[in-house]
Amino acid sequence: MTITRTRLTDWTVEATGTSVPAPIRAAGPIAATVPGAVHTDLMAAGLIPDPYLDENEKTQTWIGLADWTYRTVLEWKPDGSDRQELVFEGIDTIASIRLGGAEIAATRNMHRSYRLDVTGRLKPGGNVLEVAICSPIKAADAASLALGYRPHTNHHPYNAIRKMACSFGWDWGIDTSTSALWKPVTLETWTAGRFSEVRVAGDVIDGEARLRVHVRVDRETDAPLMVSAQVAGVTTDSPVVDGVAVLDVAVRDAAWWWPRGYGDAALHDAEIALLVDGDVIDLRRHRVGFRSVEARITPDDAGIGFAIVVNGQTIHVRGANWIPDDAFLHRVDRARYARRLAQAEFANMNLLRVWGGGIYESEDFYAECDERGILAWQDFLLACAAYAEDEPLWSEIEAEAREAIVRLSAHPSLVVLNGNNENVIGFQDWGWKKRLEGRTWGAGYYYELFPALVAELAPHVAYTPGSPFSPDPEEPQNDPAQGTVHIWDLWNQKDWPHYRDYRPRFVSEFGWQGPPTWSTLVRAISDDPLTPESPGMIVHQKASKGNDHLTDGLTAHLPLPDTMDDWHWAMSLNQAVAIRTAVEWFRSLSPVCSGTIVWQLNDCWPVTSWAAVDGDERPKPLLYGLRDANTPRLLTIQPDGDDLRVAIINDTGDPWQGQLRLDRRDYGGNVLADHTLRVNVDAWGSHNVTIPSRVAAAADAARELVVAHLGDETAYWFFGEYRDTNLQPHAVSTQAEKREDGWDVTITASALAREVTLLVDRIDPDAVADKALVTILPHEHVVIHVTGALEANPRSFQDPSVVRSANDLMNI
């Protein structure tokens, strides 16, 4: 190998500008971690408190108004290399790079890397390297004026510069407006040649696994160069001609890559080598998977369907939207990605959509998806705004898109590249046309640039122009009967039972808010008294009229509590039930509805939001509701006109057969009417059974329910809302037994108990229960296993703030 890479890690950073407080100016340059961000460096220096806590966000707005200069001294000793290059993998955002006082580059995009040729510029000994980053707020404002106003959904014109949109805040996100060298900076020296681009595609073509490799080479030698590709015991090579080599390798015996639940996510080690005179001078290693992908658009009697098809198999998508897992991106490492994706698996998910207001996700994220068989859908980074199609923005977006496609399309988990988030419906439905006054707004990216780049660079990955979308660009783009749809009128205007008014083909966004877990909430907010409207709570509620929507969406179902403990539980429960209801309904429409992607899996800080996992990585009750609703074998009771039906959804490769038992019972557990029949549901199939009226019709809606059993699955139907039924308080008792890794907690019901949950983070913030939201019939019991809390007193599991149910909220 003739390439040497030296990571530059010894940096300082200094703030300048009129917004900078005197103590920060007095501190001068402080130690900077690279990769890092100025906020975390200021915290490490003891100059600011944690912006995630209390109202600290408000006091730190000066950071986004300041300019920041990173400095290091690059020690250089001539090493005989032909070329010396500085590689900046991620600069956030508008920067001037200076070497020895002279500018060598100006950068405008945090979503791309920069490789700067400094051959002949380095002197032996110390070389001062500076990266001067200007205020992102001022840069965005100036760029918006230069490009001309374009509508957006923020208090800053994030759409004018190529910075992560949610860095300026979102309706769930903190406004950091940070500056950063957020990825590594490296001095790279080399001789003879190097790969400048490597495109790797694991594909299945006509039933045969194939590895396709396309490389570009920078060279400093006239000697012949060869490229060799090796995978699964098969090797092929090709000469480099005019700086390019193309290889196509048939791998006939290779196992295919399948999504989780559909087969093994088989991966194969591949090596791509650049050689001169038989010696390797550059080497790339990839773990590749062989699969075919199609975004299938199918007109039918119900409209135009949308489905993701892998290896010829339609995938019933059970997914979630993904946002950056921390507002400070450098803090998310491979282990953290693994924890989050394990939680997605816990919730029976098979797809994550990387939302377009964040980043092109990291190699670690995609490697975890590859290994787990989790499908990935990556938005191009244009969200909730109109985007100028003028320079310099066009060239920046093209450059970042090209780099992202090349990097990410090597991963078998990447199955969809999507043009934008909500920008086309913004143009159609949000009044943008009048405000644009004829200016460009982004259509050229979604319908011309991006599809052309995907066809050129990653034809093995499906492309959609936007989310939501309808296949005809002239048609309404958020039509439930065509393509994909976002459903937000429930949260914003109506109530969650109205999810059943929809018969969508594929839902790529829908959601309901809830607070973070209790231990996360009280760690982040020290208000005394702590109330839904206390100052810290308001700072950590970013949605417009968020608390009003929480209340309006609760009171039809549960009484509005007057204590913070009960408010927290009620809102957490309502979030979980709302989304569980939606997912079960959408899945009950199979095959008309082929997938759901809930908003959202994760949070980037501690906040009241739509997430299933809070900003401290703790599962909210919603995650358990999703686990139940996404179970591969789902039994659910749904209204069907004046009737009730049982929907049996079999998302497994084996038939589901057995006796379906239907009971109408009273709240004392007595069977009032029953019916039994044998059912046989095909693999990957669904079946509906109309419940006979003698079982489906209640004599006393406040005191009766329907229970369906099939194998290990049980479904319940209640004829009235929680608050309108005869739920009794103090309906359960608990007994905890110590186990090696935690506790087995047996919960026994003396009367019908609904949505029984152990809020174990109140005992130990790191404790986790294996189930929640359990309905227990009278005189029956359930065992919940708790991992952690090893030092707890067993009586802690009897605490009314820990063992909760819907029954608790009936007498508040």
mmCIF file with all atom_site columns, C-alpha atoms in Angstrom, residues 464-609:
data_model
loop_
_atom_site.group_PDB
_atom_site.id
_atom_site.type_symbol
_atom_site.label_atom_id
_atom_site.label_alt_id
_atom_site.label_comp_id
_atom_site.label_asym_id
_atom_site.label_entity_id
_atom_site.label_seq_id
_atom_site.pdbx_PDB_ins_code
_atom_site.Cartn_x
_atom_site.Cartn_y
_atom_site.Cartn_z
_atom_site.occupancy
_atom_site.B_iso_or_equiv
_atom_site.pdbx_formal_charge
_atom_site.auth_seq_id
_atom_site.auth_comp_id
_atom_site.auth_asym_id
_atom_site.auth_atom_id
_atom_site.pdbx_PDB_model_num
ATOM 1   C CA . THR A 1 464 ? -39.481 7.808  -5.682  1.00 0.00 ? 464 THR A CA 1
ATOM 2   C CA . PRO A 1 465 ? -39.802 11.564 -6.319  1.00 0.00 ? 465 PRO A CA 1
ATOM 3   C CA . GLY A 1 466 ? -41.151 12.431 -2.898  1.00 0.00 ? 466 GLY A CA 1
ATOM 4   C CA . SER A 1 467 ? -42.954 11.429 0.233   1.00 0.00 ? 467 SER A CA 1
ATOM 5   C CA . PRO A 1 468 ? -45.850 11.546 -0.107  1.00 0.00 ? 468 PRO A CA 1
ATOM 6   C CA . PHE A 1 469 ? -46.258 11.008 -3.841  1.00 0.00 ? 469 PHE A CA 1
ATOM 7   C CA . SER A 1 470 ? -48.685 9.993  -6.532  1.00 0.00 ? 470 SER A CA 1
ATOM 8   C CA . PRO A 1 471 ? -47.234 8.563  -9.756  1.00 0.00 ? 471 PRO A CA 1
ATOM 9   C CA . ASP A 1 472 ? -48.615 11.372 -11.931 1.00 0.00 ? 472 ASP A CA 1
ATOM 10  C CA . PRO A 1 473 ? -46.904 14.648 -10.927 1.00 0.00 ? 473 PRO A CA 1
ATOM 11  C CA . GLU A 1 474 ? -49.965 16.606 -12.050 1.00 0.00 ? 474 GLU A CA 1
ATOM 12  C CA . GLU A 1 475 ? -52.243 14.719 -9.670  1.00 0.00 ? 475 GLU A CA 1
ATOM 13  C CA . PRO A 1 476 ? -52.642 15.548 -5.949  1.00 0.00 ? 476 PRO A CA 1
ATOM 14  C CA . GLN A 1 477 ? -49.527 14.198 -4.275  1.00 0.00 ? 477 GLN A CA 1
ATOM 15  C CA . ASN A 1 478 ? -51.123 13.289 -0.936  1.00 0.00 ? 478 ASN A CA 1
ATOM 16  C CA . ASP A 1 479 ? -53.953 11.121 -2.235  1.00 0.00 ? 479 ASP A CA 1
ATOM 17  C CA . PRO A 1 480 ? -54.515 8.102  0.045   1.00 0.00 ? 480 PRO A CA 1
ATOM 18  C CA . ALA A 1 481 ? -55.649 6.056  -2.954  1.00 0.00 ? 481 ALA A CA 1
ATOM 19  C CA . GLN A 1 482 ? -52.413 6.571  -4.895  1.00 0.00 ? 482 GLN A CA 1
ATOM 20  C CA . GLY A 1 483 ? -48.813 5.849  -4.027  1.00 0.00 ? 483 GLY A CA 1
ATOM 21  C CA . THR A 1 484 ? -47.790 6.987  -0.543  1.00 0.00 ? 484 THR A CA 1
ATOM 22  C CA . VAL A 1 485 ? -49.582 9.308  1.872   1.00 0.00 ? 485 VAL A CA 1
ATOM 23  C CA . HIS A 1 486 ? -48.857 11.373 4.979   1.00 0.00 ? 486 HIS A CA 1
ATOM 24  C CA . ILE A 1 487 ? -51.745 11.497 7.458   1.00 0.00 ? 487 ILE A CA 1
ATOM 25  C CA . TRP A 1 488 ? -51.495 14.461 9.818   1.00 0.00 ? 488 TRP A CA 1
ATOM 26  C CA . ASP A 1 489 ? -55.046 15.797 9.988   1.00 0.00 ? 489 ASP A CA 1
ATOM 27  C CA . LEU A 1 490 ? -55.743 13.448 12.911  1.00 0.00 ? 490 LEU A CA 1
ATOM 28  C CA . TRP A 1 491 ? -53.074 14.948 15.169  1.00 0.00 ? 491 TRP A CA 1
ATOM 29  C CA . ASN A 1 492 ? -53.633 18.498 13.961  1.00 0.00 ? 492 ASN A CA 1
ATOM 30  C CA . GLN A 1 493 ? -57.418 18.664 13.723  1.00 0.00 ? 493 GLN A CA 1
ATOM 31  C CA . LYS A 1 494 ? -59.368 15.502 14.537  1.00 0.00 ? 494 LYS A CA 1
ATOM 32  C CA . ASP A 1 495 ? -58.931 12.518 16.853  1.00 0.00 ? 495 ASP A CA 1
ATOM 33  C CA . TRP A 1 496 ? -57.213 9.189  16.472  1.00 0.00 ? 496 TRP A CA 1
ATOM 34  C CA . PRO A 1 497 ? -60.296 6.979  15.929  1.00 0.00 ? 497 PRO A CA 1
ATOM 35  C CA . HIS A 1 498 ? -60.578 8.773  12.568  1.00 0.00 ? 498 HIS A CA 1
ATOM 36  C CA . TYR A 1 499 ? -57.574 6.810  11.299  1.00 0.00 ? 499 TYR A CA 1
ATOM 37  C CA . ARG A 1 500 ? -60.277 4.309  10.382  1.00 0.00 ? 500 ARG A CA 1
ATOM 38  C CA . ASP A 1 501 ? -61.705 6.825  7.896   1.00 0.00 ? 501 ASP A CA 1
ATOM 39  C CA . TYR A 1 502 ? -58.703 6.137  5.669   1.00 0.00 ? 502 TYR A CA 1
ATOM 40  C CA . ARG A 1 503 ? -58.076 3.239  3.269   1.00 0.00 ? 503 ARG A CA 1
ATOM 41  C CA . PRO A 1 504 ? -54.543 4.184  2.171   1.00 0.00 ? 504 PRO A CA 1
ATOM 42  C CA . ARG A 1 505 ? -52.248 2.241  -0.136  1.00 0.00 ? 505 ARG A CA 1
ATOM 43  C CA . PHE A 1 506 ? -49.046 2.975  1.829   1.00 0.00 ? 506 PHE A CA 1
ATOM 44  C CA . VAL A 1 507 ? -48.632 5.374  4.777   1.00 0.00 ? 507 VAL A CA 1
ATOM 45  C CA . SER A 1 508 ? -45.163 6.901  5.014   1.00 0.00 ? 508 SER A CA 1
ATOM 46  C CA . GLU A 1 509 ? -45.936 9.342  7.856   1.00 0.00 ? 509 GLU A CA 1
ATOM 47  C CA . PHE A 1 510 ? -48.468 9.503  10.682  1.00 0.00 ? 510 PHE A CA 1
ATOM 48  C CA . GLY A 1 511 ? -47.979 10.073 14.372  1.00 0.00 ? 511 GLY A CA 1
ATOM 49  C CA . TRP A 1 512 ? -49.180 11.119 17.808  1.00 0.00 ? 512 TRP A CA 1
ATOM 50  C CA . GLN A 1 513 ? -47.291 12.954 20.538  1.00 0.00 ? 513 GLN A CA 1
ATOM 51  C CA . GLY A 1 514 ? -46.418 11.871 24.044  1.00 0.00 ? 514 GLY A CA 1
ATOM 52  C CA . PRO A 1 515 ? -43.944 12.969 26.724  1.00 0.00 ? 515 PRO A CA 1
ATOM 53  C CA . PRO A 1 516 ? -40.572 11.301 27.285  1.00 0.00 ? 516 PRO A CA 1
ATOM 54  C CA . THR A 1 517 ? -40.284 8.673  29.989  1.00 0.00 ? 517 THR A CA 1
ATOM 55  C CA . TRP A 1 518 ? -40.470 9.988  33.545  1.00 0.00 ? 518 TRP A CA 1
ATOM 56  C CA . SER A 1 519 ? -36.802 9.536  34.366  1.00 0.00 ? 519 SER A CA 1
ATOM 57  C CA . THR A 1 520 ? -35.802 11.359 31.171  1.00 0.00 ? 520 THR A CA 1
ATOM 58  C CA . LEU A 1 521 ? -38.275 14.141 31.872  1.00 0.00 ? 521 LEU A CA 1
ATOM 59  C CA . VAL A 1 522 ? -37.099 14.870 35.413  1.00 0.00 ? 522 VAL A CA 1
ATOM 60  C CA . ARG A 1 523 ? -33.429 14.607 34.428  1.00 0.00 ? 523 ARG A CA 1
ATOM 61  C CA . ALA A 1 524 ? -33.895 17.259 31.756  1.00 0.00 ? 524 ALA A CA 1
ATOM 62  C CA . ILE A 1 525 ? -36.360 19.578 33.496  1.00 0.00 ? 525 ILE A CA 1
ATOM 63  C CA . SER A 1 526 ? -35.984 20.756 37.088  1.00 0.00 ? 526 SER A CA 1
ATOM 64  C CA . ASP A 1 527 ? -39.117 22.945 37.243  1.00 0.00 ? 527 ASP A CA 1
ATOM 65  C CA . ASP A 1 528 ? -40.666 23.180 40.701  1.00 0.00 ? 528 ASP A CA 1
ATOM 66  C CA . PRO A 1 529 ? -43.522 22.679 40.497  1.00 0.00 ? 529 PRO A CA 1
ATOM 67  C CA . LEU A 1 530 ? -43.311 20.558 37.360  1.00 0.00 ? 530 LEU A CA 1
ATOM 68  C CA . THR A 1 531 ? -46.492 20.948 35.310  1.00 0.00 ? 531 THR A CA 1
ATOM 69  C CA . PRO A 1 532 ? -47.439 20.481 31.650  1.00 0.00 ? 532 PRO A CA 1
ATOM 70  C CA . GLU A 1 533 ? -47.095 24.253 31.266  1.00 0.00 ? 533 GLU A CA 1
ATOM 71  C CA . SER A 1 534 ? -44.126 25.033 33.503  1.00 0.00 ? 534 SER A CA 1
ATOM 72  C CA . PRO A 1 535 ? -41.275 26.907 31.793  1.00 0.00 ? 535 PRO A CA 1
ATOM 73  C CA . GLY A 1 536 ? -38.971 23.967 31.108  1.00 0.00 ? 536 GLY A CA 1
ATOM 74  C CA . MET A 1 537 ? -41.845 21.863 29.813  1.00 0.00 ? 537 MET A CA 1
ATOM 75  C CA . ILE A 1 538 ? -42.755 24.566 27.293  1.00 0.00 ? 538 ILE A CA 1
ATOM 76  C CA . VAL A 1 539 ? -39.158 24.770 26.058  1.00 0.00 ? 539 VAL A CA 1
ATOM 77  C CA . HIS A 1 540 ? -39.298 21.004 25.566  1.00 0.00 ? 540 HIS A CA 1
ATOM 78  C CA . GLN A 1 541 ? -42.568 21.110 23.618  1.00 0.00 ? 541 GLN A CA 1
ATOM 79  C CA . LYS A 1 542 ? -41.767 22.331 20.114  1.00 0.00 ? 542 LYS A CA 1
ATOM 80  C CA . ALA A 1 543 ? -45.010 21.580 18.289  1.00 0.00 ? 543 ALA A CA 1
ATOM 81  C CA . SER A 1 544 ? -47.352 24.444 17.529  1.00 0.00 ? 544 SER A CA 1
ATOM 82  C CA . LYS A 1 545 ? -50.237 24.205 20.012  1.00 0.00 ? 545 LYS A CA 1
ATOM 83  C CA . GLY A 1 546 ? -48.726 20.891 21.072  1.00 0.00 ? 546 GLY A CA 1
ATOM 84  C CA . ASN A 1 547 ? -50.229 20.776 24.543  1.00 0.00 ? 547 ASN A CA 1
ATOM 85  C CA . ASP A 1 548 ? -53.619 21.778 23.165  1.00 0.00 ? 548 ASP A CA 1
ATOM 86  C CA . HIS A 1 549 ? -53.488 18.891 20.706  1.00 0.00 ? 549 HIS A CA 1
ATOM 87  C CA . LEU A 1 550 ? -52.479 16.523 23.505  1.00 0.00 ? 550 LEU A CA 1
ATOM 88  C CA . THR A 1 551 ? -55.467 17.590 25.574  1.00 0.00 ? 551 THR A CA 1
ATOM 89  C CA . ASP A 1 552 ? -57.939 17.623 22.693  1.00 0.00 ? 552 ASP A CA 1
ATOM 90  C CA . GLY A 1 553 ? -56.832 14.128 21.691  1.00 0.00 ? 553 GLY A CA 1
ATOM 91  C CA . LEU A 1 554 ? -57.225 12.767 25.221  1.00 0.00 ? 554 LEU A CA 1
ATOM 92  C CA . THR A 1 555 ? -60.495 13.895 26.692  1.00 0.00 ? 555 THR A CA 1
ATOM 93  C CA . ALA A 1 556 ? -62.796 11.879 24.437  1.00 0.00 ? 556 ALA A CA 1
ATOM 94  C CA . HIS A 1 557 ? -61.090 8.766  25.796  1.00 0.00 ? 557 HIS A CA 1
ATOM 95  C CA . LEU A 1 558 ? -59.815 9.545  29.292  1.00 0.00 ? 558 LEU A CA 1
ATOM 96  C CA . PRO A 1 559 ? -60.457 12.264 31.879  1.00 0.00 ? 559 PRO A CA 1
ATOM 97  C CA . LEU A 1 560 ? -57.903 15.068 31.924  1.00 0.00 ? 560 LEU A CA 1
ATOM 98  C CA . PRO A 1 561 ? -55.722 14.518 35.018  1.00 0.00 ? 561 PRO A CA 1
ATOM 99  C CA . ASP A 1 562 ? -54.907 17.196 37.559  1.00 0.00 ? 562 ASP A CA 1
ATOM 100 C CA . THR A 1 563 ? -51.584 15.769 38.788  1.00 0.00 ? 563 THR A CA 1
ATOM 101 C CA . MET A 1 564 ? -48.335 15.631 36.850  1.00 0.00 ? 564 MET A CA 1
ATOM 102 C CA . ASP A 1 565 ? -47.901 11.909 37.515  1.00 0.00 ? 565 ASP A CA 1
ATOM 103 C CA . ASP A 1 566 ? -51.305 11.110 36.074  1.00 0.00 ? 566 ASP A CA 1
ATOM 104 C CA . TRP A 1 567 ? -50.933 13.606 33.207  1.00 0.00 ? 567 TRP A CA 1
ATOM 105 C CA . HIS A 1 568 ? -47.667 11.975 32.198  1.00 0.00 ? 568 HIS A CA 1
ATOM 106 C CA . TRP A 1 569 ? -49.175 8.474  32.269  1.00 0.00 ? 569 TRP A CA 1
ATOM 107 C CA . ALA A 1 570 ? -52.376 9.510  30.482  1.00 0.00 ? 570 ALA A CA 1
ATOM 108 C CA . MET A 1 571 ? -50.549 11.235 27.632  1.00 0.00 ? 571 MET A CA 1
ATOM 109 C CA . SER A 1 572 ? -48.054 8.362  27.298  1.00 0.00 ? 572 SER A CA 1
ATOM 110 C CA . LEU A 1 573 ? -50.883 5.858  27.192  1.00 0.00 ? 573 LEU A CA 1
ATOM 111 C CA . ASN A 1 574 ? -52.943 7.861  24.718  1.00 0.00 ? 574 ASN A CA 1
ATOM 112 C CA . GLN A 1 575 ? -49.984 8.153  22.346  1.00 0.00 ? 575 GLN A CA 1
ATOM 113 C CA . ALA A 1 576 ? -49.458 4.405  22.414  1.00 0.00 ? 576 ALA A CA 1
ATOM 114 C CA . VAL A 1 577 ? -53.131 3.556  21.938  1.00 0.00 ? 577 VAL A CA 1
ATOM 115 C CA . ALA A 1 578 ? -53.540 6.074  19.105  1.00 0.00 ? 578 ALA A CA 1
ATOM 116 C CA . ILE A 1 579 ? -50.714 4.622  17.040  1.00 0.00 ? 579 ILE A CA 1
ATOM 117 C CA . ARG A 1 580 ? -51.495 1.011  17.933  1.00 0.00 ? 580 ARG A CA 1
ATOM 118 C CA . THR A 1 581 ? -55.031 1.654  16.692  1.00 0.00 ? 581 THR A CA 1
ATOM 119 C CA . ALA A 1 582 ? -53.757 3.194  13.460  1.00 0.00 ? 582 ALA A CA 1
ATOM 120 C CA . VAL A 1 583 ? -51.252 0.454  12.646  1.00 0.00 ? 583 VAL A CA 1
ATOM 121 C CA . GLU A 1 584 ? -53.719 -2.341 13.382  1.00 0.00 ? 584 GLU A CA 1
ATOM 122 C CA . TRP A 1 585 ? -56.319 -0.660 11.189  1.00 0.00 ? 585 TRP A CA 1
ATOM 123 C CA . PHE A 1 586 ? -53.936 -0.103 8.277   1.00 0.00 ? 586 PHE A CA 1
ATOM 124 C CA . ARG A 1 587 ? -52.640 -3.666 8.499   1.00 0.00 ? 587 ARG A CA 1
ATOM 125 C CA . SER A 1 588 ? -56.200 -4.982 8.628   1.00 0.00 ? 588 SER A CA 1
ATOM 126 C CA . LEU A 1 589 ? -56.655 -3.506 5.120   1.00 0.00 ? 589 LEU A CA 1
ATOM 127 C CA . SER A 1 590 ? -53.998 -5.800 3.637   1.00 0.00 ? 590 SER A CA 1
ATOM 128 C CA . PRO A 1 591 ? -53.343 -6.217 0.742   1.00 0.00 ? 591 PRO A CA 1
ATOM 129 C CA . VAL A 1 592 ? -54.866 -2.821 -0.142  1.00 0.00 ? 592 VAL A CA 1
ATOM 130 C CA . CYS A 1 593 ? -52.467 -1.153 2.306   1.00 0.00 ? 593 CYS A CA 1
ATOM 131 C CA . SER A 1 594 ? -48.961 -2.555 1.870   1.00 0.00 ? 594 SER A CA 1
ATOM 132 C CA . GLY A 1 595 ? -47.062 -0.663 4.526   1.00 0.00 ? 595 GLY A CA 1
ATOM 133 C CA . THR A 1 596 ? -46.861 1.797  7.400   1.00 0.00 ? 596 THR A CA 1
ATOM 134 C CA . ILE A 1 597 ? -43.969 4.032  8.461   1.00 0.00 ? 597 ILE A CA 1
ATOM 135 C CA . VAL A 1 598 ? -44.842 5.682  11.755  1.00 0.00 ? 598 VAL A CA 1
ATOM 136 C CA . TRP A 1 599 ? -43.489 9.080  12.741  1.00 0.00 ? 599 TRP A CA 1
ATOM 137 C CA . GLN A 1 600 ? -41.086 8.516  14.492  1.00 0.00 ? 600 GLN A CA 1
ATOM 138 C CA . LEU A 1 601 ? -38.763 5.936  16.084  1.00 0.00 ? 601 LEU A CA 1
ATOM 139 C CA . ASN A 1 602 ? -36.282 8.155  17.902  1.00 0.00 ? 602 ASN A CA 1
ATOM 140 C CA . ASP A 1 603 ? -35.560 11.572 19.389  1.00 0.00 ? 603 ASP A CA 1
ATOM 141 C CA . CYS A 1 604 ? -32.480 13.785 19.232  1.00 0.00 ? 604 CYS A CA 1
ATOM 142 C CA . TRP A 1 605 ? -32.902 15.288 22.735  1.00 0.00 ? 605 TRP A CA 1
ATOM 143 C CA . PRO A 1 606 ? -35.326 14.997 25.693  1.00 0.00 ? 606 PRO A CA 1
ATOM 144 C CA . VAL A 1 607 ? -38.632 16.398 24.420  1.00 0.00 ? 607 VAL A CA 1
ATOM 145 C CA . THR A 1 608 ? -42.362 15.820 24.157  1.00 0.00 ? 608 THR A CA 1
ATOM 146 C CA . SER A 1 609 ? -42.647 14.364 20.678  1.00 0.00 ? 609 SER A CA 1
#
